[in-house]
XYZ file of C-alpha atoms in Angstrom:
675
model
C 110.196 27.097 70.517
C 113.614 26.503 68.583
C 113.643 22.822 69.554
C 110.335 22.609 67.669
C 111.812 24.483 64.822
C 114.790 22.335 64.521
C 113.117 18.914 65.539
C 110.264 19.183 63.610
C 111.761 18.436 60.070
C 113.495 15.495 61.599
C 110.107 13.868 62.863
C 108.784 14.585 59.620
C 111.647 12.660 57.658
C 111.400 9.787 60.335
C 107.877 9.474 59.627
C 107.836 9.707 55.977
C 110.953 7.612 55.637
C 110.122 4.624 58.184
C 106.218 4.672 57.419
C 105.886 6.218 54.272
C 104.176 2.957 53.034
C 101.873 2.984 56.190
C 100.953 6.199 55.890
C 100.920 6.371 52.081
C 102.141 9.151 49.889
C 99.372 11.571 51.070
C 99.960 10.960 54.420
C 103.951 11.791 54.028
C 103.180 14.840 51.782
C 100.785 16.304 54.350
C 102.766 15.666 57.571
C 106.346 16.887 56.298
C 104.514 19.846 54.402
C 102.457 20.896 57.718
C 105.457 20.290 60.209
C 107.475 23.032 57.800
C 104.665 25.617 57.902
C 104.612 25.372 61.369
C 108.611 25.825 61.579
C 107.969 28.810 59.036
C 105.402 30.559 61.088
C 107.604 30.336 63.999
C 110.419 31.267 62.496
C 109.275 34.513 61.400
C 107.965 35.117 65.112
C 111.451 34.299 66.046
C 112.774 36.809 63.327
C 110.412 39.531 65.152
C 110.938 39.198 68.324
C 114.953 38.617 68.483
C 115.833 40.836 65.698
C 114.569 44.364 67.345
C 115.229 43.036 70.812
C 118.267 44.237 73.210
C 118.952 40.502 73.960
C 122.531 39.174 73.505
C 123.027 36.064 71.826
C 122.096 33.063 73.962
C 123.184 29.486 73.532
C 120.302 26.702 74.150
C 121.447 23.693 75.304
C 120.226 20.534 74.065
C 122.576 17.808 75.186
C 125.893 16.900 76.064
C 127.362 15.420 72.681
C 130.977 14.740 73.645
C 134.354 15.186 75.427
C 137.800 14.399 74.757
C 140.775 15.742 76.386
C 140.559 19.311 76.082
C 137.425 19.055 73.839
C 134.274 19.493 75.238
C 131.539 19.866 72.573
C 127.771 20.380 73.465
C 124.962 20.300 71.459
C 123.411 23.340 71.619
C 121.537 26.635 69.591
C 123.110 29.878 68.966
C 120.341 32.342 68.520
C 121.023 35.719 67.375
C 119.963 37.930 64.748
C 122.141 36.103 61.943
C 120.132 32.761 63.302
C 116.918 34.071 62.633
C 117.487 35.491 59.509
C 118.590 31.948 58.212
C 116.195 30.405 60.142
C 113.252 32.297 58.107
C 114.952 31.850 54.724
C 115.780 28.156 55.144
C 111.968 27.388 57.121
C 109.732 29.696 54.141
C 111.744 28.632 51.373
C 111.406 24.703 52.315
C 107.750 24.897 53.591
C 106.907 26.166 50.063
C 108.885 23.983 48.245
C 107.083 21.020 50.021
C 103.315 21.985 49.672
C 105.140 22.984 45.639
C 106.085 19.457 45.545
C 102.490 18.038 46.099
C 101.560 18.684 42.748
C 104.925 18.944 40.953
C 105.331 15.155 42.089
C 102.061 14.112 42.023
C 102.688 10.928 39.482
C 106.061 9.945 40.799
C 105.965 6.577 42.943
C 108.499 7.549 45.329
C 106.716 10.484 46.806
C 107.637 9.217 50.304
C 110.865 8.930 50.184
C 111.404 12.108 48.345
C 109.508 14.219 51.095
C 111.491 12.523 53.721
C 114.693 13.399 51.759
C 113.557 17.188 51.928
C 112.480 17.132 55.460
C 116.174 15.860 55.960
C 117.898 18.357 54.580
C 115.665 21.093 56.039
C 116.691 19.480 59.601
C 120.538 19.651 58.698
C 120.143 23.005 57.345
C 118.899 24.341 60.730
C 121.373 22.019 62.537
C 124.034 24.134 60.335
C 122.660 27.650 60.987
C 121.613 27.127 64.699
C 124.964 25.906 65.587
C 126.814 26.999 68.622
C 130.431 25.537 68.043
C 131.914 24.448 64.914
C 131.634 20.547 65.344
C 127.737 20.990 65.078
C 128.581 23.387 61.873
C 130.190 21.004 60.528
C 127.749 18.066 61.340
C 124.742 20.236 59.636
C 127.469 21.062 57.010
C 127.869 17.376 56.138
C 124.342 16.574 56.541
C 123.075 18.973 53.969
C 126.011 17.649 51.521
C 124.619 13.881 52.303
C 121.033 15.418 51.683
C 121.792 16.979 48.620
C 123.415 13.862 46.896
C 120.374 12.054 47.837
C 117.791 14.532 46.219
C 120.225 15.033 43.222
C 120.049 11.207 42.539
C 116.470 11.027 43.681
C 115.856 9.554 40.134
C 118.825 7.110 40.211
C 117.667 4.851 37.320
C 119.154 7.963 35.047
C 122.719 7.217 34.462
C 123.012 11.286 34.393
C 121.265 11.948 37.943
C 123.795 9.359 39.655
C 126.702 10.991 38.083
C 125.702 14.458 38.770
C 124.893 13.019 42.449
C 128.466 11.475 42.346
C 130.245 14.869 41.078
C 128.442 16.965 43.729
C 129.421 15.093 46.527
C 133.029 14.210 45.202
C 133.573 18.086 44.702
C 132.141 19.111 47.850
C 134.718 16.784 49.307
C 137.296 18.721 48.308
C 136.306 21.992 49.567
C 135.218 20.161 53.237
C 138.756 18.932 53.499
C 139.522 22.441 53.641
C 137.215 23.571 56.196
C 137.927 20.805 58.519
C 141.783 21.542 58.468
C 140.307 25.023 59.017
C 138.295 23.771 62.307
C 141.529 21.759 63.542
C 143.269 25.106 63.344
C 140.873 26.913 65.172
C 141.545 24.329 67.855
C 145.255 24.446 67.658
C 145.108 28.198 67.902
C 142.283 28.854 70.923
C 142.033 25.549 72.173
C 138.292 25.427 71.541
C 135.677 25.461 68.816
C 132.820 26.839 71.025
C 131.982 30.235 68.841
C 131.097 32.308 72.061
C 134.585 31.197 73.369
C 136.790 31.694 69.807
C 135.200 35.336 69.652
C 135.593 36.502 73.072
C 139.457 35.179 72.320
C 139.953 36.462 68.730
C 139.050 40.201 70.239
C 141.951 40.408 72.628
C 144.325 38.277 70.108
C 143.464 41.142 67.780
C 144.654 43.900 69.990
C 148.020 42.060 71.084
C 148.599 41.613 67.004
C 150.122 44.236 65.382
C 149.646 42.916 61.829
C 149.140 40.349 59.507
C 152.811 38.689 60.260
C 151.754 38.679 63.971
C 154.479 41.154 65.500
C 153.275 41.969 68.807
C 154.698 45.371 69.741
C 158.008 45.086 70.951
C 158.832 41.576 70.411
C 159.286 38.987 67.973
C 156.477 37.208 66.079
C 155.633 33.711 68.156
C 155.301 30.378 66.367
C 151.771 29.530 66.961
C 150.753 26.929 64.639
C 152.989 24.695 61.927
C 151.186 24.109 58.764
C 153.025 21.913 55.855
C 156.121 22.122 57.684
C 155.940 26.099 57.838
C 156.005 27.775 61.250
C 153.245 30.236 61.484
C 153.160 33.766 63.502
C 149.703 34.531 64.811
C 148.959 36.531 61.707
C 149.880 34.106 59.459
C 148.521 31.551 61.126
C 145.136 33.079 61.251
C 145.021 34.375 57.195
C 145.964 30.129 56.805
C 142.903 29.573 58.826
C 140.485 31.647 57.459
C 141.630 30.743 53.842
C 141.196 27.005 54.602
C 137.478 27.467 55.983
C 136.620 29.808 52.743
C 137.819 26.838 50.895
C 135.012 25.170 52.450
C 132.613 27.614 51.646
C 133.830 27.739 47.691
C 132.687 24.278 47.328
C 129.490 24.612 49.448
C 128.698 27.813 47.516
C 130.109 26.669 44.100
C 132.716 29.846 44.185
C 135.043 29.513 41.065
C 137.209 26.441 40.476
C 134.913 24.269 43.017
C 131.891 25.168 40.820
C 131.099 23.029 38.689
C 128.884 20.634 40.226
C 125.939 22.889 40.606
C 124.690 23.192 36.959
C 124.971 19.451 36.650
C 122.593 19.384 39.778
C 119.981 20.447 37.525
C 119.399 16.294 36.936
C 117.197 16.287 40.615
C 113.840 17.049 40.179
C 113.032 21.239 40.009
C 111.881 21.600 43.546
C 115.038 20.366 44.615
C 117.062 22.942 42.485
C 114.962 25.702 44.072
C 115.351 24.434 47.831
C 118.743 23.442 47.693
C 120.336 25.099 44.704
C 118.752 28.192 44.910
C 118.027 29.266 48.264
C 119.619 27.332 51.252
C 122.297 24.860 50.967
C 124.362 26.838 48.316
C 124.140 30.064 50.861
C 125.545 27.964 53.524
C 129.253 28.877 53.120
C 128.061 32.682 52.838
C 126.638 32.266 55.756
C 129.795 30.554 57.534
C 131.651 33.316 56.218
C 129.361 35.640 58.015
C 129.048 33.980 61.157
C 132.969 33.384 61.306
C 133.803 37.237 60.395
C 135.224 38.075 63.599
C 138.254 35.464 62.312
C 137.971 37.050 58.527
C 138.220 41.036 60.290
C 141.694 39.975 61.567
C 143.042 38.502 57.990
C 142.808 41.744 54.651
C 144.423 38.930 53.038
C 141.620 36.381 53.329
C 139.259 39.012 52.912
C 140.683 40.100 49.859
C 140.930 36.481 48.237
C 137.297 36.232 49.456
C 136.308 39.533 47.618
C 138.528 38.029 43.827
C 136.824 34.782 44.132
C 133.500 36.438 44.749
C 133.583 39.215 41.935
C 135.177 36.634 39.506
C 132.640 33.789 39.972
C 129.937 36.519 39.538
C 131.475 37.340 36.006
C 132.539 33.767 35.093
C 129.172 32.415 36.009
C 127.167 35.262 34.146
C 129.347 35.082 30.768
C 128.282 31.369 30.724
C 124.795 31.920 31.300
C 124.621 34.334 28.575
C 124.495 30.962 25.790
C 122.879 28.330 27.635
C 119.899 26.437 26.276
C 118.576 24.376 29.436
C 115.946 26.697 31.117
C 117.286 25.458 34.677
C 121.014 25.562 34.021
C 120.480 29.487 33.308
C 118.869 29.826 36.411
C 121.634 27.924 37.794
C 124.559 29.609 36.507
C 122.681 33.003 37.422
C 122.700 31.239 41.488
C 126.333 30.643 41.078
C 126.799 34.270 40.006
C 124.576 36.020 42.791
C 126.703 33.993 45.354
C 129.731 35.479 44.105
C 127.960 39.024 44.723
C 127.102 38.046 47.930
C 130.992 36.774 48.921
C 132.035 40.462 47.573
C 130.362 42.129 50.276
C 131.448 39.994 52.538
C 135.042 40.589 51.136
C 134.471 44.322 52.001
C 133.034 44.231 54.936
C 129.517 45.296 53.776
C 128.126 41.871 56.134
C 124.327 43.629 55.899
C 124.558 44.122 52.446
C 125.345 40.507 51.925
C 123.019 38.750 54.323
C 120.285 41.227 52.747
C 121.081 39.786 49.582
C 121.038 36.332 50.740
C 117.624 37.186 51.811
C 116.042 38.816 49.170
C 117.730 36.406 46.601
C 116.096 33.627 48.485
C 112.522 34.836 47.087
C 113.375 35.591 43.873
C 115.415 32.532 43.045
C 113.100 29.867 44.436
C 110.687 31.744 42.431
C 112.277 31.540 39.171
C 113.015 27.859 39.887
C 109.896 26.866 40.614
C 108.559 28.746 38.075
C 110.716 26.945 35.347
C 109.129 23.529 37.027
C 105.987 25.125 36.218
C 106.886 25.745 32.637
C 108.813 22.160 32.521
C 105.403 20.664 34.031
C 103.478 22.162 31.452
C 105.126 21.336 28.536
C 105.742 17.657 29.057
C 109.130 17.451 30.823
C 111.080 19.598 28.111
C 113.665 21.922 29.324
C 115.377 22.877 26.035
C 114.224 26.776 25.724
C 114.571 26.272 21.718
C 111.899 24.165 22.252
C 109.467 26.582 23.744
C 108.208 30.040 22.794
C 105.246 31.329 22.508
C 103.617 30.125 26.412
C 102.674 33.815 27.533
C 98.980 33.084 26.136
C 99.176 29.249 27.481
C 100.194 29.550 31.002
C 99.897 33.303 31.932
C 99.756 33.213 35.824
C 103.246 30.795 35.404
C 104.235 33.478 32.851
C 103.670 36.574 35.257
C 105.366 34.945 38.448
C 108.551 34.370 36.006
C 108.158 37.603 34.688
C 108.243 39.332 38.673
C 111.189 37.047 39.453
C 113.004 38.409 36.680
C 112.198 41.917 37.698
C 113.834 41.321 41.056
C 116.802 39.045 39.584
C 117.758 42.049 37.366
C 116.974 44.691 40.033
C 114.220 46.907 38.399
C 113.714 50.003 40.479
C 113.581 53.897 40.039
C 116.943 55.592 41.045
C 117.226 57.288 44.192
C 113.728 56.207 44.998
C 112.473 53.378 47.558
C 110.364 51.976 44.400
C 111.981 48.800 43.250
C 112.024 45.204 43.758
C 114.223 43.160 46.053
C 116.841 42.943 43.931
C 117.477 46.379 43.036
C 117.643 47.249 46.789
C 119.829 44.639 47.910
C 122.487 44.101 44.474
C 122.655 47.794 44.277
C 124.254 48.160 47.852
C 126.341 45.708 47.204
C 127.716 47.224 44.007
C 127.614 50.639 46.045
C 129.562 48.996 48.932
C 131.900 47.452 46.919
C 132.784 50.924 45.059
C 133.621 52.733 48.767
C 135.044 49.679 50.078
C 138.688 49.916 51.167
C 139.805 46.102 50.054
C 142.594 46.074 47.841
C 140.291 44.155 45.263
C 137.539 46.400 45.579
C 137.870 48.248 42.462
C 138.628 45.155 40.554
C 135.460 43.618 42.203
C 133.117 46.855 41.446
C 134.007 46.480 37.548
C 133.165 42.909 37.447
C 129.894 43.014 39.334
C 128.514 46.273 37.138
C 129.748 43.846 34.242
C 128.041 41.241 35.444
C 124.580 43.342 35.908
C 124.848 43.778 32.124
C 124.708 39.970 31.443
C 122.308 39.109 33.995
C 119.709 41.354 32.781
C 120.577 40.107 29.333
C 120.224 36.302 30.089
C 117.192 36.671 32.194
C 115.229 38.332 29.423
C 116.725 36.010 26.918
C 114.704 33.244 29.213
C 111.779 35.272 29.184
C 111.828 35.852 25.613
C 112.767 32.763 24.201
C 110.538 30.624 26.728
C 107.159 32.796 26.241
C 107.270 35.263 23.292
C 107.684 34.589 19.760
C 106.297 31.664 17.969
C 105.614 28.404 19.597
C 108.891 26.208 18.350
C 107.342 22.882 20.179
C 105.462 20.140 18.359
C 101.736 20.247 18.265
C 100.853 17.511 19.943
C 103.315 19.266 22.927
C 101.030 22.367 22.383
C 97.843 20.963 22.367
C 98.615 19.186 25.807
C 100.318 22.257 27.841
C 98.094 23.542 30.622
C 98.789 25.910 33.443
C 99.824 24.261 36.762
C 97.458 23.243 39.896
C 97.006 25.834 42.676
C 98.839 23.842 44.818
C 101.822 24.320 42.811
C 100.668 28.316 41.824
C 100.462 29.705 45.840
C 103.808 28.888 46.179
C 104.690 31.137 43.273
C 102.241 33.765 44.531
C 104.041 34.141 47.935
C 107.724 34.450 46.472
C 106.271 36.759 44.009
C 105.300 38.653 46.982
C 108.872 38.311 48.832
C 110.553 39.084 45.077
C 108.402 42.468 44.671
C 108.391 43.778 48.603
C 111.040 42.358 50.850
C 113.750 44.553 49.434
C 111.314 47.342 50.426
C 109.870 45.933 53.494
C 113.459 45.361 55.221
C 115.929 47.617 53.580
C 115.813 49.741 57.126
C 116.244 46.335 58.557
C 119.363 45.573 57.340
C 121.193 48.612 55.749
C 119.190 51.733 57.779
C 120.767 54.562 58.214
C 120.314 57.846 59.882
C 120.934 61.275 60.123
C 124.716 60.208 60.440
C 124.311 58.172 63.453
C 123.957 54.667 63.063
C 122.417 54.299 66.645
C 119.070 55.931 65.241
C 118.518 53.676 62.862
C 116.841 50.545 62.429
C 120.017 49.061 61.358
C 121.726 49.084 64.629
C 118.425 47.927 66.469
C 118.363 44.930 64.312
C 122.239 43.634 64.248
C 122.796 44.820 68.143
C 123.373 40.876 68.805
C 125.447 40.362 65.773
C 129.304 40.333 65.802
C 129.864 41.574 62.274
C 128.261 44.841 62.355
C 128.116 47.780 64.232
C 128.771 51.379 64.509
C 132.491 50.713 63.455
C 131.182 49.493 60.020
C 132.103 52.448 57.924
C 130.904 50.781 54.758
C 127.366 51.439 55.963
C 127.628 55.279 56.313
C 130.083 55.742 53.220
C 127.733 53.503 50.273
C 125.113 55.969 51.330
C 127.224 58.571 49.787
C 128.558 57.182 46.444
C 128.818 59.618 43.502
C 125.432 59.318 41.090
C 127.155 57.385 38.246
C 127.910 54.555 40.835
C 123.728 54.532 41.594
C 122.941 54.822 38.328
C 125.561 52.107 36.640
C 123.538 48.949 37.960
C 120.334 50.298 36.380
C 121.823 51.529 33.250
C 123.047 47.881 32.902
C 120.089 46.193 33.954
C 118.276 48.622 31.060
C 120.743 48.218 28.341
C 120.668 43.942 29.080
C 116.994 44.331 28.354
C 117.501 46.309 24.815
C 120.166 44.170 24.105
C 117.974 40.810 24.656
C 114.868 42.368 22.795
C 116.875 43.604 19.765
C 118.284 39.856 19.424
C 115.352 37.718 20.664
C 112.309 40.047 19.700
C 113.036 42.188 16.868
C 115.776 40.464 15.003
C 115.536 36.639 16.425
C 118.240 35.679 13.299
C 120.776 37.944 15.218
C 121.674 35.205 17.980
C 122.734 32.591 15.208
C 124.547 34.957 13.137
C 126.654 36.201 15.940
C 127.576 32.507 17.270
C 128.763 32.298 13.446
C 130.822 35.120 13.278
C 132.423 34.159 16.672
C 132.321 30.565 16.741
C 135.592 30.261 19.133
C 134.412 32.933 21.697
C 130.492 30.658 21.462
C 132.514 27.400 21.847
C 134.263 28.829 24.945
C 130.973 29.835 26.759
C 129.035 27.165 25.487
C 131.515 24.800 26.941
C 131.526 26.687 30.431
C 135.168 27.778 29.639
C 136.201 23.902 29.378
C 136.211 23.694 33.117
C 135.176 19.961 33.087
C 137.184 18.943 30.028
C 140.253 20.423 31.757
C 139.318 18.714 35.428
C 138.642 15.425 33.282
C 142.189 16.005 32.164
C 143.881 16.980 34.755
C 142.463 14.817 37.610
C 139.823 12.658 36.215
C 141.696 10.422 33.564
C 144.982 10.540 35.832
C 142.855 9.010 38.638
C 141.173 6.607 36.728
C 144.298 5.551 35.173
C 146.410 5.405 38.317
C 142.888 3.232 39.625
C 143.153 0.837 37.094
C 146.996 0.529 36.735
C 146.536 -0.761 40.986
C 143.635 -3.065 39.936
C 145.219 -4.347 37.354
C 148.642 -4.905 37.756
C 149.088 -4.247 41.442
C 146.116 -5.727 43.026
C 145.822 -8.425 39.890
C 149.256 -9.149 39.097
C 150.887 -8.466 41.914
C 149.028 -9.491 44.817
C 146.330 -11.822 43.781
C 149.198 -13.052 41.139
C 151.913 -13.761 43.858
C 149.516 -14.106 46.686
C 146.114 -16.070 47.422
C 145.506 -16.387 43.613
C 149.264 -17.653 42.526
C 149.348 -20.337 45.737
C 145.986 -21.827 44.851
C 147.159 -22.346 41.327
C 150.232 -24.027 42.528
C 148.251 -26.207 44.620
C 145.933 -27.231 41.617
C 149.197 -27.485 39.315
C 150.941 -30.105 41.775
C 147.311 -32.016 42.310
C 146.560 -32.113 38.880
C 149.801 -33.621 38.328
C 149.406 -35.919 41.388
C 145.940 -36.774 40.162
C 147.124 -38.449 36.627
C 149.135 -40.946 39.158
C 146.023 -42.053 40.227
C 145.108 -44.195 37.117
C 142.810 -47.148 38.833
C 144.666 -49.898 36.875
C 146.418 -52.651 38.971
C 149.148 -53.400 37.207
C 150.284 -49.277 36.864
C 150.250 -49.941 40.900
C 152.194 -53.305 40.903
C 154.769 -51.471 37.967
C 155.280 -48.973 40.357
C 155.955 -51.389 43.267
C 158.607 -52.635 41.292
C 160.109 -49.613 40.687
C 160.042 -48.875 44.438
C 161.511 -52.065 45.489
C 164.494 -51.957 42.707
C 165.217 -48.284 44.264
C 165.238 -49.712 47.549
C 167.772 -52.287 46.813
C 169.473 -50.186 44.772
C 169.780 -47.582 47.512
C 170.821 -50.139 49.995
C 173.386 -51.703 47.611
C 175.154 -48.569 47.275
C 174.796 -47.121 50.769
C 176.604 -50.747 51.842
C 179.177 -49.775 49.986
């Protein structure tokens, strides 16, 4: 079954990519979409069969990959609860995006290529989440990076799309450099990159290590790794390795400092945004940290860094989302912020809560992106919310789907009850877990997450009010052509809306269940029994169920307050936003320009790199190498031959004169030589 799940998207990619002209656009659409629907159904079957069984993690071999000295790498699928959760997320969202794209890309002549790229991305993502070793994980990691580059730049005739694709590729290479170094460090430390071997050894390693400094009881710290000229003991080496691995996660999951590529990636078609930049690829970093949690659990410093970066990202992206006017960019910054929530959960040890939010977020964020695509489709490809308004009566089905996505994103629910949307259960669980976390940065993270919840509610309702309410701000011609999307686009929205509404309620006990103070009695323990990052020793699970009332109420209060402020500013008094922006021009410009990260990076890295490249091109390559090398030699040869050519006039008397001069010179030489 797992071979079918992983390789059907690859077969779809090959059929659509190599034989797209033969089978036609319709054939490419139906083949790739049909394969993904099969994969999604099988993934849910795997979720039900593996998640609630007592079977330990299993490795399903595919083939021998390569061997080099002590490094032996097999291609195999690691199957446990974390794997099947990711299979459900990836294949469910991907199948719905494939079906949705049949309608959205209907008039695009490059449909076979587009669907081939979608299936290639899905295959690479499945390779990543089923990886049994770090080499296979890195293969999938780079594969989704390649597919992301191809999909962001799908409309390659647009300069902005090409620039966005290159930016995403380059920024991710920065993170991937750290990820690769982390893998090298793991091999140096454990002499293996096989996950089972690493986890078994790190458990023994943890018993031998007394602290972060790596001192074993009664013995001096032993140097186990040299990094940048520094000799590292056990604990320090593990911390450095974890930080390098997390650097890769920062790039792929668009965390603070390496986040700049994500908003620009909206240049790709909207289905790409839903698939890659909302539900799947950007969660690869979260998955990687969760998968390697046995390593991170032995480095409190690394977990603290994860918490700080995650909380800062959640706050930063939420502040920028407050003032964005492009409907897709608002949702993109929301994605960036929600990824920060997930990393905070991992940093404080609430792994179940983090993966639960990854699971629920896939439904409501894909719903919002595809809903935004339906809006863009209806208003003749307009993306600026300032040119929309009054659309709820014209596209009511899309309006209600976007409304459900907003309910889930903002965490609408009734506190102290089991009534609520998906985000109500998962996001609130993260905030409560952060409050009881023992991480040194837990307090910092809790405050920022609560504030980010307020901002999230505000910009989410701002999007709804600006897009669907008020007076139409589009031209009469656009309004006359506004139409509801076809069913092939709406049906995926209905499925995602069901997940956004009910996934939290249905799967809460699966991810976070707790009964009678004994974890062994809950569904949680049955589901995560095959997971290495959760178990009865996880105190966070017990403590977050007993936080103070004000902590449980804080997300709800922030959600309600954000709604009221957005309603007051965009429904009751629409002139307020402009007046506020004029009264605070510096703050408004700071947020509108995304904290000036792009300008800072352009000044610090892009311009110096271009200047260095220009100098090496003009002076190094042009003047020095070419000037004194091939070009210089050829130029001198031409000068000499040009001078010699002047002597060849073709006149007989010139040649006779030259002969006489030669004879005179010879006679003179003989006369003087004889003396």
